Amino acid sequence: MGIAAVRCANGFCNVRWSRRSIASVLLTLNLAPAPADGRIAAGEAATRRASDQAQRNAQDREPGQDDIVVTAPRRGDAQVAAETEFSEDQIASQGLDSIDDLLLHLRPFLGPDGEEPVLLINGRPAGFDRSILGYPPEALTRLAILKPEAAARYGAAPGRRVVNLVLKQHFASLDLDASTSAPLRGGQMSNGLIAARTIVHGDARWNIRANIGRDSGMRKNARSIPRDAGVYDRSGVISAPDGGEIDPALSAAAGSTITTAALPGLAPTMPPALADLVATAGQGDPFDPNAYISLQPARKSVSLTIGMARPVGPFGLSLSLTANSLGSEALRGVPMASVVLPAGNPWSPFSRAILLTRPLDGISALRANNLAQSLGGSLMLNGSVAGWQANLGINYRISRNDNLLETGIDTRSVQRLLDIGDPAFNPYARWPRHLLLGTRTRTASDDWSVRIDLQKGVVQLPAGPLTISLSGNASRTATHMRQHDTMGNAISTNDRSRDQANVQAGLAVPIARRGNGPPSPIGDLSVDLTAGWQSMSESKPQWRLSSGVTWSPISAVQFRAMLDDQQASPSMAELDGPIITTVMRMVDYAKQVVAEPIVITGGNPALKGGSRREMRVSAMVRPLKSGMLTFNVGYRQTVSKNMPSPLPELTPAIEAAFKDRIARDADGNLVSIDARSINIAKDRIADLSGGLALRFAGGNATTIPGARADPVQYTLALNETYHLKSDMLVKAGLPVIDRLRGGSGLSRHTVSLQFDVGTRGLGASLGASWNSAARIVSPGSNPDQAFRVTPPLTIGLSTFLNPDNIFRGWRDNPLTKGWKISATVQNLLNRYRRVALVNGQIPTGYTHDEIDPLGRTIRLQIRKRF
């Protein structure tokens, strides 16, 4: 007799087997030892064959009297049942290269918020260990998105989703990955190289992953963008301040009226004579300024991740080490200075004042550079202590940031030297570098944190165990900031350190459950309660209370309601993050131009704490027993008071509310924006969300003789968010800004779609997103000056091919097996965010190249597995 039946539900597998089929059952449950000779693939194939045979036997016979029923939890299951689960075949059909890519790809199944999920590894919290994100998806036997109530069970913030990553018992790979991408119109190239080694052997695992990437910068001259008005000359030119004749004597010597003349040289040792300027009259050495302005900065990145996990007695120990370096370099154009050379200056041969326009020292462009480096390590220890499931994590991180922004020439100092007639200052020679304005900000921070999580079922209720979870976290951040000018002179210093501690207690109470004792007339019903307390330096203690109810009257329907009420302090990054000054291209609605102001981001120590109350109600329906079709609908309402928030997009309403954050010159041009976080007096949000998820397996992928006959996996996710309300009061006495009625250009509708079709070795994915049009209105302005913002319909298409999974002749040749080729096209329709006046007029500078210079891009990738 063989296996009679295998049935898995609610995290448990019931297996009927005869006494002569123990080996088959062990394989079916994935409990058999791995082949000692390393034939991992053969062992996994045997497991699949045993499971398939079990299903066939279950259909052909009834259980006999000599059958034995074994009930056991599946390896790696979490304490909370899965809402959605992806099998090994479904994961393979995605054709992705890392678990990090897989989680990003599955974001539509996590809900409309898109917040990073809490990770479990084989049912245990990953904590600070992020090395798992670099594992190849082939290392997974399944991925489970747990039900929403799992957040309280694992000590996470209410509303966050929890994802359980279940690894294979035995897996080994060595991967080399090379990629290149570029806009189809050219102008930029991006290249990357990844080398990774991963080993999984039961509960022991380790991996090392190195990543190198480089993006070339894109200059303005790579696109059809008009150059800014002005004089751009390598050496400089002389002209009259009023634009007329330079000097009658020079015109007489030249025999015609002279309005411009090139400088006679960069470094004459004595004042030029009028005769020297006759030969350069009307001449110059112009250059294209767009060749020295970056639309996209050049970037270089290097990262190294090392992770190790193994059992240590009754505990599991994991260690990880990460090192990252990310640098960006951008050009801001060649600085040109216009100064007046008085007639009495010892370097002037003229009888009247003239205008001298020249660069600092040739065509040396201004720089906007940033270098961020970090080194961190973490330790995680988990196991059972006195009946409690315990997890202890320690994390330490060192980070350094070096930010340089050059802003122009110190024309005031130059003009002062010319006005006093300093004979040592030669206005025609290369000007010294100390006349270059700019700032260099260096920030160093040291962060450490300790976290402990405890879970235990304390009372056995009729519907299941009453579970209590406790978590505590303590952290300290020390930040040292130094700001200098381009010559190294100190401008400001700031040394700060902060301590933060928080504790949280959660209670999961099962009230009723189907299948436990007498049938429950109300189905499944559970309640989770969470209470938290937080303390931070220079801030009063704060609390957090939340509650959630989950009710499933029948297996196909589930309702969820949650209320979260919290007081919150700003995060460490919001308070003391590194100050970064850079230049960003943005729409200036006030001037109706595309501007390039200096934007300041980073920590704002003046931030205060606030409060927020959030209510969520959702329903999930699965009309089919197979669970292949899922409908979700939800309502969210949030009211925040004095909570920290990033500075919104600079619309006229936002600028009117934050005048102290915006700097303009005498002509009204946008010069700088302090975009660091601010406190919003009151912010209200209400929205509806809905989604559809469809997953099923079809026929075989190919009819090619000798090809693998894996089923084709189809996955469809469609989500929509409809904003009912979104307004904010910046501070008392100012009008309320309605984001949906012209205050910020927020779209009322947001729709995303993702469709995947594929099998092992061959597949394609289509992703699309759409936002409805919106308006931006200036307070008190003419209605004809309102803007209509039309977000693009963006579509991305990707495909992959593993030749050795499709063609039999590729499998046994070491040179041909293990290859994967993939291609991705982003912004397939080459759309961009259109901004126009309501009358249809498109202001100058609002062209496709200026709003979105990249446009349609293509990425090619080749991976080789050894």
Short mmCIF file of C-alpha atoms in Angstrom, two decimals, residues 201-634:
data_model
loop_
_atom_site.label_atom_id
_atom_site.label_comp_id
_atom_site.label_asym_id
_atom_site.label_seq_id
_atom_site.Cartn_x
_atom_site.Cartn_y
_atom_site.Cartn_z
CA HIS A 201 21.80 23.26 4.83
CA GLY A 202 18.90 22.63 7.17
CA ASP A 203 18.85 25.34 9.83
CA ALA A 204 22.36 26.49 8.91
CA ARG A 205 22.90 28.96 6.11
CA TRP A 206 25.33 31.60 4.91
CA ASN A 207 25.69 33.96 2.00
CA ILE A 208 27.97 36.64 0.63
CA ARG A 209 26.89 39.17 -1.98
CA ALA A 210 28.95 41.91 -3.66
CA ASN A 211 27.39 44.55 -5.87
CA ILE A 212 29.06 47.19 -8.04
CA GLY A 213 27.07 49.73 -10.06
CA ARG A 214 27.78 52.78 -12.14
CA ASP A 215 25.49 55.29 -13.85
CA SER A 216 26.97 57.79 -16.24
CA GLY A 217 25.66 61.32 -15.94
CA MET A 218 23.28 62.86 -18.46
CA ARG A 219 24.01 66.42 -19.60
CA LYS A 220 21.53 68.99 -20.85
CA ASN A 221 23.01 68.92 -24.34
CA ALA A 222 21.85 65.28 -24.65
CA ARG A 223 18.29 66.59 -25.00
CA SER A 224 16.60 69.36 -26.98
CA ILE A 225 16.60 71.95 -24.21
CA PRO A 226 17.17 75.64 -25.03
CA ARG A 227 20.20 77.18 -23.34
CA ASP A 228 19.72 79.86 -20.73
CA ALA A 229 20.21 83.46 -21.81
CA GLY A 230 23.56 85.06 -21.08
CA VAL A 231 27.19 85.29 -22.18
CA TYR A 232 29.16 82.02 -22.11
CA ASP A 233 32.78 82.48 -23.16
CA ARG A 234 35.82 80.41 -22.19
CA SER A 235 38.09 83.45 -21.62
CA GLY A 236 35.60 86.26 -21.15
CA VAL A 237 34.42 89.33 -23.04
CA ILE A 238 34.37 93.09 -22.56
CA SER A 239 31.26 95.15 -23.23
CA ALA A 240 29.65 98.41 -22.24
CA PRO A 241 27.41 98.32 -19.13
CA ASP A 242 24.53 99.73 -21.17
CA GLY A 243 25.20 97.44 -24.12
CA GLY A 244 26.41 100.21 -26.41
CA GLU A 245 29.87 101.34 -27.49
CA ILE A 246 32.75 100.21 -25.26
CA ASP A 247 35.00 103.24 -25.77
CA PRO A 248 35.16 105.86 -28.57
CA ALA A 249 38.93 105.57 -28.64
CA LEU A 250 38.71 101.83 -29.26
CA SER A 251 36.15 102.35 -32.03
CA ALA A 252 38.38 104.98 -33.63
CA ALA A 253 41.36 102.61 -33.54
CA ALA A 254 39.31 99.82 -35.07
CA GLY A 255 37.60 102.02 -37.65
CA SER A 256 34.11 100.98 -36.56
CA THR A 257 31.88 101.00 -33.50
CA ILE A 258 32.98 98.25 -31.10
CA THR A 259 30.41 96.85 -28.65
CA THR A 260 32.20 93.64 -27.59
CA ALA A 261 35.77 92.42 -27.49
CA ALA A 262 37.40 89.20 -26.33
CA LEU A 263 39.90 89.33 -23.53
CA PRO A 264 43.45 89.42 -24.91
CA GLY A 265 44.47 86.42 -22.81
CA LEU A 266 43.84 84.78 -19.49
CA ALA A 267 46.94 86.13 -17.74
CA PRO A 268 48.56 89.29 -19.14
CA THR A 269 51.24 90.54 -16.80
CA MET A 270 50.36 94.18 -17.40
CA PRO A 271 47.23 96.13 -18.38
CA PRO A 272 46.30 95.63 -22.07
CA ALA A 273 46.50 98.56 -24.45
CA LEU A 274 43.63 99.61 -26.74
CA ALA A 275 45.66 98.31 -29.67
CA ASP A 276 45.60 94.85 -28.09
CA LEU A 277 41.82 94.88 -28.10
CA VAL A 278 41.44 95.97 -31.72
CA ALA A 279 42.43 92.48 -32.90
CA THR A 280 39.81 90.82 -30.65
CA ALA A 281 37.00 93.30 -31.34
CA GLY A 282 33.72 91.50 -32.02
CA GLN A 283 35.35 88.10 -31.33
CA GLY A 284 34.97 85.53 -28.55
CA ASP A 285 35.36 81.89 -27.63
CA PRO A 286 31.81 80.79 -26.81
CA PHE A 287 30.82 77.37 -25.50
CA ASP A 288 27.55 75.49 -25.03
CA PRO A 289 26.53 75.88 -21.36
CA ASN A 290 24.21 72.86 -21.58
CA ALA A 291 27.28 70.62 -21.96
CA TYR A 292 28.20 71.45 -18.35
CA ILE A 293 24.80 71.02 -16.67
CA SER A 294 23.59 67.64 -15.44
CA LEU A 295 20.06 66.43 -15.99
CA GLN A 296 20.92 63.19 -14.22
CA PRO A 297 23.91 62.88 -11.88
CA ALA A 298 26.64 60.28 -12.32
CA ARG A 299 26.46 57.61 -9.61
CA LYS A 300 28.77 54.92 -8.30
CA SER A 301 27.73 52.28 -5.78
CA VAL A 302 29.52 49.45 -4.03
CA SER A 303 27.99 47.13 -1.46
CA LEU A 304 28.98 43.98 0.37
CA THR A 305 26.69 41.82 2.48
CA ILE A 306 27.75 38.79 4.51
CA GLY A 307 25.28 36.73 6.50
CA MET A 308 25.48 33.54 8.55
CA ALA A 309 22.96 31.59 10.60
CA ARG A 310 23.23 28.29 12.43
CA PRO A 311 21.85 26.47 15.48
CA VAL A 312 23.71 26.96 18.74
CA GLY A 313 22.34 24.42 21.19
CA PRO A 314 18.60 25.05 21.55
CA PHE A 315 18.91 28.51 19.98
CA GLY A 316 19.31 29.88 16.50
CA LEU A 317 22.10 32.40 15.92
CA SER A 318 22.46 34.72 12.96
CA LEU A 319 25.15 37.29 12.19
CA SER A 320 25.27 39.79 9.35
CA LEU A 321 27.69 42.44 8.13
CA THR A 322 26.91 45.11 5.55
CA ALA A 323 29.08 47.77 3.93
CA ASN A 324 27.75 50.35 1.46
CA SER A 325 29.13 53.25 -0.49
CA LEU A 326 27.03 55.45 -2.76
CA GLY A 327 28.42 58.50 -4.50
CA SER A 328 26.81 60.97 -6.89
CA GLU A 329 28.37 63.73 -8.95
CA ALA A 330 26.46 66.44 -10.80
CA LEU A 331 27.49 69.55 -12.74
CA ARG A 332 25.70 72.85 -12.23
CA GLY A 333 27.09 74.80 -15.14
CA VAL A 334 30.12 77.02 -15.65
CA PRO A 335 29.95 80.03 -13.30
CA MET A 336 30.04 83.32 -15.17
CA ALA A 337 30.60 86.60 -13.34
CA SER A 338 29.74 90.08 -14.59
CA VAL A 339 31.63 92.88 -12.82
CA VAL A 340 32.24 96.54 -13.61
CA LEU A 341 35.85 97.59 -14.25
CA PRO A 342 36.03 101.31 -13.29
CA ALA A 343 37.84 103.73 -15.56
CA GLY A 344 40.38 104.61 -12.90
CA ASN A 345 41.39 101.03 -12.18
CA PRO A 346 45.11 100.43 -12.88
CA TRP A 347 44.16 97.47 -15.09
CA SER A 348 41.76 99.49 -17.28
CA PRO A 349 42.94 101.14 -20.54
CA PHE A 350 39.50 102.72 -21.08
CA SER A 351 38.21 106.19 -20.50
CA ARG A 352 34.93 104.93 -19.10
CA ALA A 353 33.72 101.99 -16.99
CA ILE A 354 33.27 98.73 -18.85
CA LEU A 355 31.53 95.42 -18.07
CA LEU A 356 33.76 92.37 -17.73
CA THR A 357 31.99 88.97 -18.13
CA ARG A 358 34.13 85.89 -17.58
CA PRO A 359 34.33 82.45 -15.87
CA LEU A 360 36.34 81.81 -12.74
CA ASP A 361 39.13 79.78 -14.35
CA GLY A 362 38.14 78.53 -17.76
CA ILE A 363 35.26 76.13 -18.28
CA SER A 364 35.37 74.51 -14.87
CA ALA A 365 31.79 73.62 -13.90
CA LEU A 366 30.26 73.96 -10.47
CA ARG A 367 29.92 70.67 -8.60
CA ALA A 368 27.13 69.09 -6.56
CA ASN A 369 28.59 65.92 -5.08
CA ASN A 370 27.50 63.58 -2.33
CA LEU A 371 29.16 60.50 -0.83
CA ALA A 372 27.34 58.29 1.67
CA GLN A 373 29.16 55.37 3.31
CA SER A 374 28.07 52.99 6.03
CA LEU A 375 29.26 49.90 7.85
CA GLY A 376 26.96 47.87 10.05
CA GLY A 377 26.65 44.58 11.82
CA SER A 378 23.86 42.72 13.60
CA LEU A 379 23.40 39.70 15.82
CA MET A 380 20.13 37.79 16.26
CA LEU A 381 19.47 35.03 18.78
CA ASN A 382 16.16 33.20 18.98
CA GLY A 383 14.80 30.18 20.75
CA SER A 384 12.56 29.01 23.58
CA VAL A 385 13.16 30.24 27.13
CA ALA A 386 10.89 28.98 29.94
CA GLY A 387 8.07 28.42 27.50
CA TRP A 388 8.47 31.82 25.84
CA GLN A 389 9.54 32.16 22.22
CA ALA A 390 12.32 34.74 22.52
CA ASN A 391 14.18 36.82 19.95
CA LEU A 392 17.10 39.06 20.84
CA GLY A 393 18.69 41.42 18.33
CA ILE A 394 21.67 43.77 18.57
CA ASN A 395 22.57 46.16 15.78
CA TYR A 396 25.37 48.69 15.30
CA ARG A 397 25.91 51.02 12.35
CA ILE A 398 28.47 53.67 11.45
CA SER A 399 27.61 56.08 8.66
CA ARG A 400 29.48 58.95 7.07
CA ASN A 401 28.14 61.54 4.62
CA ASP A 402 30.16 64.12 2.66
CA ASN A 403 28.13 66.70 0.76
CA LEU A 404 29.65 69.40 -1.47
CA LEU A 405 27.68 72.13 -3.23
CA GLU A 406 29.39 74.92 -5.18
CA THR A 407 27.06 77.85 -5.79
CA GLY A 408 28.96 80.43 -7.86
CA ILE A 409 31.54 83.21 -7.84
CA ASP A 410 31.88 85.72 -5.03
CA THR A 411 31.22 88.73 -7.26
CA ARG A 412 30.89 91.06 -4.28
CA SER A 413 34.49 90.45 -3.27
CA VAL A 414 35.67 90.80 -6.87
CA GLN A 415 33.77 94.06 -7.32
CA ARG A 416 35.20 95.45 -4.09
CA LEU A 417 38.77 94.71 -5.25
CA LEU A 418 38.08 96.41 -8.58
CA ASP A 419 36.45 99.43 -6.94
CA ILE A 420 39.41 100.09 -4.62
CA GLY A 421 41.82 99.58 -7.51
CA ASP A 422 43.89 96.85 -5.87
CA PRO A 423 46.90 96.52 -8.23
CA ALA A 424 47.56 92.96 -6.99
CA PHE A 425 44.24 91.73 -8.35
CA ASN A 426 44.51 91.01 -12.09
CA PRO A 427 40.93 90.82 -13.44
CA TYR A 428 42.13 89.10 -16.65
CA ALA A 429 44.07 86.23 -15.07
CA ARG A 430 42.61 83.05 -13.60
CA TRP A 431 40.78 84.06 -10.46
CA PRO A 432 41.82 82.29 -7.25
CA ARG A 433 39.67 79.40 -5.99
CA HIS A 434 38.83 81.16 -2.73
CA LEU A 435 36.45 83.33 -4.77
CA LEU A 436 34.33 80.22 -5.41
CA LEU A 437 31.30 80.09 -3.12
CA GLY A 438 30.06 76.82 -1.73
CA THR A 439 29.64 74.63 1.31
CA ARG A 440 30.93 71.22 2.31
CA THR A 441 28.98 69.41 5.00
CA ARG A 442 30.39 66.33 6.68
CA THR A 443 28.14 64.28 8.93
CA ALA A 444 29.14 61.24 10.97
CA SER A 445 26.70 59.17 13.00
CA ASP A 446 26.95 56.12 15.20
CA ASP A 447 23.79 54.14 15.88
CA TRP A 448 23.20 51.15 18.06
CA SER A 449 20.01 49.42 19.10
CA VAL A 450 18.91 46.40 21.08
CA ARG A 451 15.57 44.68 20.60
CA ILE A 452 13.91 41.79 22.40
CA ASP A 453 10.64 40.06 21.50
CA LEU A 454 8.82 37.51 23.65
CA GLN A 455 5.75 35.44 22.74
CA LYS A 456 3.83 32.83 24.65
CA GLY A 457 0.45 31.15 24.67
CA VAL A 458 -0.54 31.68 28.30
CA VAL A 459 -4.07 30.24 28.39
CA GLN A 460 -5.70 27.59 26.25
CA LEU A 461 -9.16 28.82 25.26
CA PRO A 462 -11.77 26.78 23.39
CA ALA A 463 -10.94 28.64 20.19
CA GLY A 464 -7.18 28.43 20.65
CA PRO A 465 -4.40 29.81 22.82
CA LEU A 466 -4.53 33.32 24.26
CA THR A 467 -1.15 34.66 23.20
CA ILE A 468 0.77 37.49 24.77
CA SER A 469 3.65 39.21 23.00
CA LEU A 470 6.12 41.61 24.58
CA SER A 471 8.74 43.67 22.79
CA GLY A 472 11.24 46.27 23.84
CA ASN A 473 13.73 48.38 21.95
CA ALA A 474 16.49 50.71 23.11
CA SER A 475 18.61 52.79 20.74
CA ARG A 476 21.16 55.57 20.84
CA THR A 477 22.28 57.85 18.02
CA ALA A 478 25.25 60.21 18.12
CA THR A 479 25.60 62.69 15.26
CA HIS A 480 28.55 64.97 14.51
CA MET A 481 28.13 67.59 11.77
CA ARG A 482 30.75 70.00 10.44
CA GLN A 483 30.09 72.58 7.73
CA HIS A 484 32.90 74.41 5.89
CA ASP A 485 33.27 76.69 2.93
CA THR A 486 35.23 75.62 -0.15
CA MET A 487 38.48 76.79 1.44
CA GLY A 488 37.97 74.71 4.59
CA ASN A 489 36.93 77.54 6.90
CA ALA A 490 34.44 76.37 9.52
CA ILE A 491 30.91 77.73 9.15
CA SER A 492 28.99 75.72 11.73
CA THR A 493 29.26 72.65 13.95
CA ASN A 494 26.61 70.54 15.60
CA ASP A 495 27.10 67.58 17.94
CA ARG A 496 24.02 65.78 19.19
CA SER A 497 23.16 62.48 20.81
CA ARG A 498 19.74 61.00 21.45
CA ASP A 499 18.43 58.03 23.37
CA GLN A 500 15.17 56.31 22.61
CA ALA A 501 13.36 53.46 24.33
CA ASN A 502 10.01 51.88 23.67
CA VAL A 503 8.08 48.90 24.93
CA GLN A 504 5.00 47.25 23.52
CA ALA A 505 2.64 44.57 24.78
CA GLY A 506 0.19 42.71 22.58
CA LEU A 507 -2.61 40.31 23.35
CA ALA A 508 -4.18 37.99 20.76
CA VAL A 509 -7.51 36.59 21.98
CA PRO A 510 -9.25 33.89 19.89
CA ILE A 511 -12.96 34.02 20.72
CA ALA A 512 -14.44 31.50 18.28
CA ARG A 513 -13.09 29.17 15.65
CA ARG A 514 -14.60 26.74 13.22
CA GLY A 515 -13.57 23.09 13.71
CA ASN A 516 -12.58 23.40 17.40
CA GLY A 517 -15.10 21.38 19.42
CA PRO A 518 -18.77 22.20 18.80
CA PRO A 519 -19.37 24.19 15.60
CA SER A 520 -19.21 27.93 16.18
CA PRO A 521 -22.34 29.73 14.94
CA ILE A 522 -20.35 32.92 14.33
CA GLY A 523 -17.37 31.40 12.54
CA ASP A 524 -13.84 32.61 13.35
CA LEU A 525 -13.55 35.62 15.62
CA SER A 526 -10.42 37.02 17.24
CA VAL A 527 -9.35 40.25 18.92
CA ASP A 528 -5.87 41.71 19.23
CA LEU A 529 -4.94 44.52 21.60
CA THR A 530 -1.66 46.45 21.67
CA ALA A 531 -0.33 49.03 24.10
CA GLY A 532 2.98 50.81 23.71
CA TRP A 533 5.10 53.43 25.46
CA GLN A 534 7.99 55.46 24.07
CA SER A 535 10.56 57.79 25.55
CA MET A 536 13.09 59.95 23.69
CA SER A 537 15.67 62.45 24.80
CA GLU A 538 14.35 66.02 24.96
CA SER A 539 10.78 64.78 24.60
CA LYS A 540 8.09 63.76 27.03
CA PRO A 541 7.02 60.08 27.20
CA GLN A 542 4.38 59.05 24.71
CA TRP A 543 1.91 56.19 24.43
CA ARG A 544 0.23 54.14 21.76
CA LEU A 545 -2.97 52.09 21.93
CA SER A 546 -4.45 49.99 19.18
CA SER A 547 -7.06 47.29 18.81
CA GLY A 548 -8.15 45.06 16.00
CA VAL A 549 -11.01 42.65 15.37
CA THR A 550 -10.94 39.89 12.76
CA TRP A 551 -14.15 38.04 11.91
CA SER A 552 -14.64 35.30 9.35
CA PRO A 553 -18.27 34.13 9.40
CA ILE A 554 -17.51 31.61 6.64
CA SER A 555 -14.24 30.46 5.17
CA ALA A 556 -14.70 32.59 2.05
CA VAL A 557 -15.22 35.93 3.84
CA GLN A 558 -13.08 37.85 6.33
CA PHE A 559 -13.68 41.24 7.92
CA ARG A 560 -11.06 43.30 9.72
CA ALA A 561 -11.38 46.50 11.77
CA MET A 562 -8.54 48.37 13.44
CA LEU A 563 -8.23 51.51 15.55
CA ASP A 564 -4.80 52.98 16.31
CA ASP A 565 -4.30 55.97 18.58
CA GLN A 566 -0.76 57.14 19.16
CA GLN A 567 1.49 59.94 20.26
CA ALA A 568 4.74 59.96 18.32
CA SER A 569 8.09 61.69 18.36
CA PRO A 570 10.04 62.49 15.21
CA SER A 571 12.34 59.73 14.06
CA MET A 572 16.09 59.92 14.51
CA ALA A 573 16.52 60.56 10.77
CA GLU A 574 13.96 63.37 10.82
CA LEU A 575 15.76 65.03 13.72
CA ASP A 576 19.45 64.45 13.02
CA GLY A 577 19.76 63.05 9.51
CA PRO A 578 22.73 64.31 7.45
CA ILE A 579 22.21 67.71 5.85
CA ILE A 580 22.32 67.35 2.07
CA THR A 581 22.22 70.31 -0.29
CA THR A 582 21.66 69.56 -3.93
CA VAL A 583 20.07 71.05 -7.02
CA MET A 584 16.76 69.69 -8.26
CA ARG A 585 14.77 70.41 -11.38
CA MET A 586 11.17 71.23 -10.57
CA VAL A 587 8.16 73.11 -11.83
CA ASP A 588 7.96 76.65 -10.47
CA TYR A 589 4.23 77.33 -10.69
CA ALA A 590 4.58 80.95 -9.55
CA LYS A 591 6.98 81.90 -12.39
CA GLN A 592 5.61 79.27 -14.82
CA VAL A 593 9.07 77.95 -15.59
CA VAL A 594 11.13 74.88 -14.82
CA ALA A 595 13.55 75.96 -12.10
CA GLU A 596 16.72 74.45 -10.63
CA PRO A 597 16.83 75.67 -7.01
CA ILE A 598 19.10 74.48 -4.24
CA VAL A 599 17.15 72.00 -2.11
CA ILE A 600 18.14 71.32 1.49
CA THR A 601 17.16 67.98 3.01
CA GLY A 602 18.11 66.19 6.22
CA GLY A 603 17.37 66.44 9.91
CA ASN A 604 15.48 69.25 11.58
CA PRO A 605 16.25 69.35 15.34
CA ALA A 606 13.38 71.80 15.88
CA LEU A 607 10.70 69.19 15.13
CA LYS A 608 8.19 68.40 17.86
CA GLY A 609 6.09 65.35 18.58
CA GLY A 610 2.45 64.97 17.63
CA SER A 611 -0.49 62.59 17.69
CA ARG A 612 -2.34 60.51 15.15
CA ARG A 613 -5.54 58.49 15.17
CA GLU A 614 -6.15 56.00 12.41
CA MET A 615 -9.16 53.81 11.71
CA ARG A 616 -9.25 51.01 9.12
CA VAL A 617 -12.06 48.73 8.04
CA SER A 618 -11.52 46.06 5.39
CA ALA A 619 -13.14 43.00 3.92
CA MET A 620 -11.69 40.11 1.95
CA VAL A 621 -13.74 37.68 -0.11
CA ARG A 622 -12.52 34.44 -1.67
CA PRO A 623 -15.49 33.00 -3.55
CA LEU A 624 -13.65 29.90 -4.80
CA LYS A 625 -12.51 27.06 -2.56
CA SER A 626 -9.15 26.98 -4.30
CA GLY A 627 -8.46 30.53 -3.10
CA MET A 628 -7.36 31.49 -6.61
CA LEU A 629 -9.56 34.60 -6.63
CA THR A 630 -9.48 37.27 -3.91
CA PHE A 631 -11.38 40.55 -3.57
CA ASN A 632 -10.33 43.22 -1.07
CA VAL A 633 -12.02 46.45 -0.12
CA GLY A 634 -11.06 48.85 2.63
#
